[in-house]
Short mmCIF file of C-alpha atoms and ligand atoms in Angstrom, two decimals:
data_model
loop_
_atom_site.label_atom_id
_atom_site.label_comp_id
_atom_site.label_asym_id
_atom_site.label_seq_id
_atom_site.Cartn_x
_atom_site.Cartn_y
_atom_site.Cartn_z
CA MET N 1 6.60 -19.30 -23.94
CA GLU N 2 4.89 -16.12 -25.18
CA GLU N 3 1.66 -18.56 -24.65
CA LEU N 4 2.40 -18.75 -20.78
CA TYR N 5 2.25 -15.00 -20.51
CA LEU N 6 -0.73 -14.15 -22.81
CA GLN N 7 -3.03 -17.00 -20.68
CA TRP N 8 -2.60 -14.88 -17.74
CA PRO N 9 -6.00 -13.41 -17.41
CA ASP N 10 -7.83 -16.49 -18.08
CA ARG N 11 -5.52 -19.06 -16.04
CA THR N 12 -5.44 -16.85 -12.86
CA ARG N 13 -9.11 -17.21 -12.62
CA LEU N 14 -8.40 -20.76 -11.08
CA GLN N 15 -6.96 -18.33 -8.04
CA ILE N 16 -10.36 -16.59 -7.89
CA ASN N 17 -12.04 -19.97 -7.75
CA SER N 18 -10.01 -20.96 -4.48
CA TRP N 19 -9.69 -17.18 -3.19
CA ASP N 20 -10.82 -17.98 0.34
CA LYS N 21 -9.53 -21.72 0.43
CA VAL N 22 -6.98 -20.61 2.94
CA ARG N 23 -7.75 -18.43 6.01
CA VAL N 24 -5.44 -17.74 8.96
CA GLU N 25 -6.85 -16.80 12.45
CA VAL N 26 -3.67 -14.36 13.30
CA LYS N 27 -3.30 -10.78 13.76
CA PRO N 28 0.17 -10.66 12.91
CA ARG N 29 2.87 -8.12 13.96
CA SER N 30 4.48 -8.48 10.68
CA ILE N 31 3.97 -10.56 7.47
CA VAL N 32 7.22 -12.16 6.27
CA PHE N 33 7.67 -13.61 2.42
CA CYS N 34 10.36 -15.98 1.98
CA GLY N 35 11.08 -17.21 -1.79
CA MET N 36 13.81 -17.07 -4.58
CA GLY N 37 13.46 -15.72 -8.14
CA GLY N 38 10.18 -15.77 -9.66
CA SER N 39 8.88 -16.82 -6.33
CA GLY N 40 10.58 -14.14 -4.12
CA VAL N 41 9.04 -11.33 -6.54
CA ILE N 42 5.80 -12.11 -4.73
CA GLY N 43 6.88 -10.76 -1.69
CA ASP N 44 8.12 -7.60 -3.38
CA TYR N 45 4.64 -7.39 -4.89
CA VAL N 46 2.46 -7.73 -1.56
CA TYR N 47 5.36 -4.89 0.01
CA MET N 48 4.34 -2.58 -2.91
CA LEU N 49 0.85 -3.16 -2.80
CA SER N 50 0.82 -2.81 1.35
CA TYR N 51 2.89 0.37 1.32
CA THR N 52 0.02 2.97 0.93
CA VAL N 53 -2.25 0.94 3.55
CA LYS N 54 -2.78 2.43 6.63
CA ASP N 55 -1.77 0.46 9.73
CA TYR N 56 -1.03 -2.51 7.81
CA PRO N 57 1.59 -4.86 9.26
CA PRO N 58 5.11 -4.28 7.97
CA VAL N 59 5.95 -6.35 5.13
CA ILE N 60 9.40 -8.24 5.46
CA VAL N 61 11.01 -9.78 2.03
CA VAL N 62 13.20 -12.46 2.76
CA LYS N 63 15.27 -13.81 -0.29
CA ASP N 64 17.72 -15.98 1.68
CA TYR N 65 18.10 -19.15 3.55
CA LEU N 66 18.16 -17.78 6.77
CA LEU N 67 15.10 -16.08 8.44
CA PRO N 68 15.51 -12.61 10.39
CA GLU N 69 15.99 -13.54 14.07
CA PHE N 70 13.14 -11.19 15.19
CA ILE N 71 10.55 -13.76 13.67
CA ASN N 72 8.45 -15.50 16.45
CA SER N 73 4.84 -16.68 16.99
CA ASN N 74 3.52 -12.90 16.73
CA ASP N 75 4.41 -13.12 12.82
CA LEU N 76 2.81 -14.74 9.84
CA VAL N 77 5.25 -16.32 7.44
CA PHE N 78 4.42 -16.99 3.81
CA ILE N 79 6.61 -19.54 1.91
CA VAL N 80 6.50 -19.39 -1.77
CA SER N 81 8.50 -21.67 -4.00
CA TYR N 82 6.82 -22.58 -7.65
CA SER N 83 8.67 -25.84 -7.63
CA GLY N 84 8.15 -26.66 -4.00
CA ASN N 85 12.06 -27.81 -4.07
CA THR N 86 13.81 -24.62 -3.83
CA LEU N 87 16.52 -25.06 -0.94
CA GLU N 88 16.88 -21.70 0.34
CA THR N 89 13.21 -21.47 0.63
CA LEU N 90 12.73 -25.07 2.37
CA SER N 91 15.48 -23.70 4.53
CA CYS N 92 13.48 -20.84 5.66
CA PHE N 93 10.38 -23.32 5.89
CA TYR N 94 11.96 -25.37 8.35
CA LYS N 95 13.58 -22.22 10.39
CA ALA N 96 9.88 -20.70 10.56
CA LEU N 97 8.47 -24.12 11.81
CA ALA N 98 10.94 -23.97 14.80
CA LYS N 99 9.48 -20.43 15.73
CA THR N 100 5.59 -20.28 14.78
CA ARG N 101 2.47 -22.45 13.41
CA ASN N 102 1.40 -19.08 11.61
CA ILE N 103 3.08 -20.27 8.13
CA VAL N 104 0.96 -20.63 4.84
CA VAL N 105 2.74 -22.46 1.55
CA ILE N 106 2.15 -21.70 -1.96
CA ALA N 107 3.61 -24.26 -4.22
CA SER N 108 2.78 -26.21 -7.04
CA ASN N 109 4.19 -29.36 -5.77
CA GLY N 110 7.39 -30.88 -4.39
CA ARG N 111 8.88 -31.32 -0.81
CA LEU N 112 7.05 -28.32 0.61
CA ILE N 113 3.91 -29.48 -0.55
CA GLU N 114 4.51 -32.94 1.38
CA GLU N 115 6.09 -31.33 4.40
CA ALA N 116 3.10 -28.80 4.39
CA GLU N 117 0.63 -31.90 4.40
CA ASP N 118 2.70 -34.09 6.79
CA LYS N 119 2.95 -31.02 9.44
CA GLY N 120 -0.64 -29.85 8.85
CA ILE N 121 0.41 -26.50 7.52
CA PRO N 122 -2.04 -24.38 5.20
CA TYR N 123 -1.05 -24.47 1.65
CA LYS N 124 -2.40 -23.44 -1.75
CA THR N 125 -1.30 -25.04 -4.87
CA ILE N 126 -0.60 -23.42 -8.46
CA PRO N 127 -1.00 -25.25 -11.62
CA LEU N 128 1.77 -27.51 -12.77
CA ASN N 129 3.96 -27.03 -15.82
CA LEU N 130 4.48 -23.65 -15.81
CA MET N 131 7.62 -21.88 -15.46
CA PRO N 132 8.04 -20.19 -12.02
CA ARG N 133 8.51 -16.88 -13.51
CA THR N 134 5.33 -17.05 -15.76
CA ALA N 135 3.56 -17.98 -12.73
CA LEU N 136 3.63 -14.64 -11.19
CA PRO N 137 -0.24 -13.60 -11.23
CA ASP N 138 -0.80 -17.29 -9.99
CA MET N 139 0.93 -16.80 -7.14
CA LEU N 140 0.16 -13.30 -6.42
CA TYR N 141 -3.27 -14.24 -6.40
CA ALA N 142 -3.02 -17.31 -4.06
CA VAL N 143 -1.47 -14.82 -1.37
CA LEU N 144 -3.80 -12.16 -2.14
CA GLY N 145 -7.01 -14.40 -1.33
CA VAL N 146 -5.19 -15.74 1.74
CA LEU N 147 -4.80 -12.24 3.23
CA ASP N 148 -8.18 -11.08 1.99
CA SER N 149 -9.74 -14.04 3.85
CA SER N 150 -7.96 -13.59 6.96
CA GLY N 151 -8.79 -9.97 7.84
CA LEU N 152 -5.75 -8.80 6.32
CA SER N 153 -7.12 -7.71 2.84
CA LEU N 154 -4.97 -5.70 0.35
CA VAL N 155 -7.07 -6.42 -2.56
CA SER N 156 -10.79 -7.27 -2.48
CA LEU N 157 -11.93 -10.33 -4.69
CA GLU N 158 -14.19 -7.99 -6.77
CA ASP N 159 -10.82 -5.74 -7.37
CA ALA N 160 -8.94 -8.75 -8.23
CA VAL N 161 -11.50 -10.01 -10.52
CA LYS N 162 -11.58 -6.65 -12.27
CA ALA N 163 -7.89 -6.66 -12.60
CA LEU N 164 -8.08 -9.84 -14.63
CA GLU N 165 -10.46 -8.19 -16.71
CA PHE N 166 -8.62 -5.09 -17.51
CA LEU N 167 -5.60 -7.35 -18.13
CA ALA N 168 -7.63 -9.24 -20.72
CA SER N 169 -8.46 -6.02 -22.29
CA ASN N 170 -5.07 -4.64 -22.53
CA THR N 171 -3.23 -7.61 -23.77
CA LYS N 172 -3.24 -6.31 -27.16
CA GLN N 173 -1.71 -2.83 -25.92
CA ALA N 174 0.59 -5.00 -24.07
CA VAL N 175 2.13 -6.96 -26.75
CA GLU N 176 2.57 -3.59 -29.11
CA GLU N 177 4.40 -1.97 -26.39
CA ALA N 178 6.47 -5.25 -25.72
CA LYS N 179 7.60 -5.44 -29.28
CA ILE N 180 8.83 -1.72 -29.28
CA ILE N 181 10.47 -2.00 -26.09
CA ALA N 182 12.46 -5.17 -27.29
CA GLU N 183 13.51 -3.31 -30.30
CA HIS N 184 14.71 -0.63 -28.14
CA LEU N 185 16.71 -3.01 -26.11
CA TYR N 186 18.20 -4.91 -28.68
CA ASP N 187 22.04 -5.18 -29.00
CA ARG N 188 22.56 -2.91 -25.79
CA ILE N 189 22.63 -3.55 -22.21
CA PRO N 190 19.39 -2.78 -20.59
CA VAL N 191 19.00 -0.24 -17.56
CA VAL N 192 15.51 -0.35 -15.97
CA VAL N 193 14.78 3.24 -14.04
CA THR N 194 11.65 3.22 -11.76
CA THR N 195 10.70 5.07 -8.53
CA SER N 196 10.86 3.36 -5.24
CA ARG N 197 6.95 2.90 -5.01
CA PHE N 198 7.48 0.20 -8.17
CA TYR N 199 10.98 -0.92 -7.06
CA GLY N 200 9.59 -4.63 -7.54
CA LEU N 201 8.72 -4.22 -10.67
CA GLY N 202 12.03 -2.62 -11.89
CA PHE N 203 13.72 -5.89 -10.48
CA ARG N 204 11.10 -8.16 -11.91
CA ALA N 205 11.88 -6.19 -15.21
CA LYS N 206 15.51 -7.11 -14.68
CA ASN N 207 14.89 -10.67 -13.74
CA GLU N 208 12.78 -11.16 -16.80
CA PHE N 209 15.40 -10.05 -19.26
CA ASN N 210 18.10 -12.18 -17.55
CA GLU N 211 16.31 -15.40 -17.41
CA ASN N 212 14.39 -15.15 -20.75
CA SER N 213 16.50 -12.91 -22.78
CA LYS N 214 19.88 -13.97 -21.26
CA VAL N 215 21.13 -10.25 -21.11
CA PRO N 216 22.83 -8.45 -17.99
CA VAL N 217 20.56 -5.55 -16.76
CA LYS N 218 21.14 -2.45 -14.33
CA VAL N 219 17.83 -1.30 -12.36
CA GLU N 220 18.06 2.42 -10.67
CA ILE N 221 15.48 3.34 -8.27
CA LEU N 222 14.39 6.88 -8.02
CA PRO N 223 15.08 9.29 -5.66
CA GLU N 224 18.10 7.34 -4.07
CA TRP N 225 19.42 7.20 -8.08
CA GLY N 226 20.14 10.97 -7.64
CA HIS N 227 22.35 10.40 -4.27
CA ASN N 228 24.97 7.71 -6.17
CA ASP N 229 24.24 5.99 -9.45
CA ILE N 230 23.83 9.63 -11.21
CA VAL N 231 27.70 10.16 -10.46
CA GLY N 232 28.74 6.60 -11.90
CA TRP N 233 27.29 7.82 -15.30
CA GLU N 234 29.67 10.62 -15.66
CA TYR N 235 32.02 8.90 -17.80
CA ASN N 236 30.07 5.93 -18.86
CA GLY N 237 27.63 7.16 -21.41
CA ARG N 238 29.64 5.98 -24.48
CA TYR N 239 28.98 2.17 -23.66
CA PRO N 240 25.94 0.55 -25.52
CA TRP N 241 23.40 0.87 -22.60
CA SER N 242 19.54 1.48 -23.29
CA ILE N 243 17.39 2.93 -20.75
CA LEU N 244 13.85 1.68 -20.07
CA THR N 245 11.87 4.17 -17.47
CA ILE N 246 8.79 2.86 -15.81
CA HIS N 247 6.36 5.21 -14.82
CA GLY N 248 3.47 4.21 -12.42
CA VAL N 249 2.96 6.88 -9.87
CA ASN N 250 1.00 9.91 -11.17
CA ASP N 251 2.24 12.77 -8.58
CA SER N 252 3.98 15.46 -9.76
CA VAL N 253 7.26 15.10 -7.75
CA SER N 254 7.78 11.63 -9.32
CA GLU N 255 7.06 12.82 -12.64
CA LEU N 256 9.48 15.69 -12.35
CA LEU N 257 12.01 13.18 -10.85
CA MET N 258 11.47 11.13 -13.89
CA GLU N 259 11.84 13.85 -16.15
CA PHE N 260 14.83 15.27 -14.85
CA THR N 261 16.35 11.31 -14.92
CA GLU N 262 15.38 10.94 -18.57
CA ASN N 263 16.89 14.39 -19.49
CA TYR N 264 20.27 13.38 -17.85
CA TYR N 265 20.61 9.81 -19.70
CA LYS N 266 19.63 11.98 -23.11
CA GLN N 267 22.26 14.34 -22.41
CA ILE N 268 24.79 11.96 -22.08
CA GLY N 269 23.71 10.46 -25.41
CA LEU N 270 21.68 7.29 -24.44
CA PRO N 271 18.43 6.13 -25.83
CA VAL N 272 15.49 6.73 -23.20
CA LYS N 273 12.04 4.90 -23.72
CA PRO N 274 9.31 5.33 -21.20
CA LEU N 275 6.78 2.61 -20.28
CA ILE N 276 3.71 4.43 -18.79
CA LEU N 277 1.78 1.69 -16.66
CA SER N 278 -1.70 1.48 -17.51
CA GLY N 279 -4.14 0.38 -14.76
CA ASN N 280 -6.82 2.28 -12.11
CA ASN N 281 -4.77 0.97 -9.30
CA MET N 282 -1.74 -0.12 -7.88
CA LEU N 283 -2.38 -3.96 -8.66
CA GLU N 284 -3.54 -3.46 -12.35
CA LYS N 285 -0.30 -1.21 -12.96
CA LEU N 286 1.66 -3.98 -11.64
CA LEU N 287 0.02 -7.06 -13.59
CA TYR N 288 0.01 -4.58 -16.70
CA GLY N 289 3.88 -3.61 -16.04
CA SER N 290 4.72 -7.28 -15.73
CA LEU N 291 2.93 -8.49 -18.81
CA VAL N 292 4.55 -5.93 -20.87
CA VAL N 293 8.17 -6.87 -19.39
CA GLY N 294 7.64 -10.49 -19.56
CA LEU N 295 6.60 -10.52 -23.35
CA ALA N 296 9.27 -7.95 -24.09
CA SER N 297 11.83 -10.40 -22.77
CA VAL N 298 10.57 -13.38 -24.79
CA TYR N 299 10.68 -10.98 -28.07
CA LEU N 300 14.04 -9.85 -27.27
CA ALA N 301 15.13 -13.50 -26.82
CA ARG N 302 13.68 -14.29 -30.42
CA MET N 303 15.66 -11.23 -31.81
CA TYR N 304 18.80 -12.93 -30.19
CA LYS N 305 17.60 -16.29 -31.60
CA ARG N 306 17.72 -17.71 -27.84
CA ASN N 307 15.36 -20.15 -26.40
CA PRO N 308 13.53 -18.14 -23.79
CA ALA N 309 12.38 -21.01 -21.67
CA GLU N 310 16.15 -22.57 -21.07
CA THR N 311 18.06 -21.10 -17.80
CA LYS N 312 21.10 -23.33 -18.01
CA SER N 313 23.00 -21.64 -15.41
CA ILE N 314 20.18 -21.74 -12.92
CA VAL N 315 20.35 -25.44 -12.99
CA GLN N 316 23.98 -25.41 -12.75
CA TYR N 317 23.57 -23.13 -9.62
CA LYS N 318 20.66 -25.18 -8.02
CA ASN N 319 22.99 -28.45 -8.77
CA MET N 320 25.81 -26.96 -6.72
CA LEU N 321 23.22 -26.04 -4.05
CA HIS N 322 22.02 -29.42 -3.70
CA LYS N 323 25.60 -30.97 -2.88
CA ILE N 324 25.59 -28.57 0.04
CA SER N 325 21.83 -29.23 1.05
CA HIS N 326 22.92 -30.96 4.36
CA GLU N 327 24.56 -27.86 5.22
CA LEU N 328 21.40 -25.53 4.40
CA ILE N 329 18.63 -27.91 5.29
CA LYS N 330 18.00 -29.33 8.63
CA PRO N 331 14.43 -30.67 9.01
CA ARG N 332 12.83 -30.59 12.48
C1 F6R W 401 12.44 -19.94 -13.43
C2 F6R W 401 12.37 -18.84 -12.19
C3 F6R W 401 13.60 -18.89 -11.16
C4 F6R W 401 13.03 -19.55 -9.87
C5 F6R W 401 14.02 -19.70 -8.99
C6 F6R W 401 13.48 -20.26 -7.60
O1 F6R W 401 11.44 -19.72 -13.93
O2 F6R W 401 11.77 -17.89 -12.48
O3 F6R W 401 14.02 -17.57 -11.07
O4 F6R W 401 11.79 -18.85 -9.58
O5 F6R W 401 14.65 -20.43 -9.35
O6 F6R W 401 12.65 -21.60 -7.83
P1 F6R W 401 11.14 -21.73 -7.39
O7 F6R W 401 10.45 -20.49 -7.76
O8 F6R W 401 10.77 -23.09 -7.98
O9 F6R W 401 11.18 -21.77 -5.96
#
């Protein structure tokens, strides 16, 4: 499993080769991302990348089987599912088809690819035999390539290549950092704290520790944390929590917010480990941070002697969903 993360810089080059394979002719009112779990996170990452881009269409993240009602032919919809068979995502695909032809499918295989071929919807494929959560850069780059080639660029091809080079030259550092984080979180309940600009990475970290290490995790986002969560800790410092703070933004306000928060946790007696994201831009920081938390979750699984690859309860959930698929999926 560790290998599937360490391959990121090399493997993602495949998406560089097909960067402009899919191009859409639309100036969308909004860009909508539908997907669940490891595939749903792609929408969060695009949202974070778009946040500081002037005049960029609003990015809407849908982790649901229902599409927002406002969507029509003025919008562009990405349907992202590694397996191509996730029922909530398929449901969104059929609902989107009823409203617009501006759809792009990202998947490795499955019913989504069959349907995209059948209905003439553009699609990009991701290599087979990866676990969805480990295919984060593959799926992200597939999307960034479509956006860049369609006049909706968030990351140029040149910067995408540079980010992979950056990741390759910082992999050793990521491994060391990940080992320290795994030690820090061992035998405790992780709490991941970050700022709203990096909310998606905070949730990605949670998902990685959930799925690979099999631990429950709490996520807290600043500055909202200071308006509610902070109170929840007044009587709860005695539980075995362990705090991981993720620093990505270099502005003074965000550093002061983080400093206040770290001191708050230390004062109630909880251990705090900061992860300072390396990288020259948002994409590099997101890739670096994702690699560190992914590896840390695998090392933590090892410490607990758990198999990081196995996700029995997701299978159990998906089996239940299949039983009600006639309710969920209504092909056109
Ligand atoms: C498994 C994982 C899950 C899946 C999710 C949706 O590695 O990360 O969170 O991503 O169950 O499945 P896909 O990605 O196939 O649509």
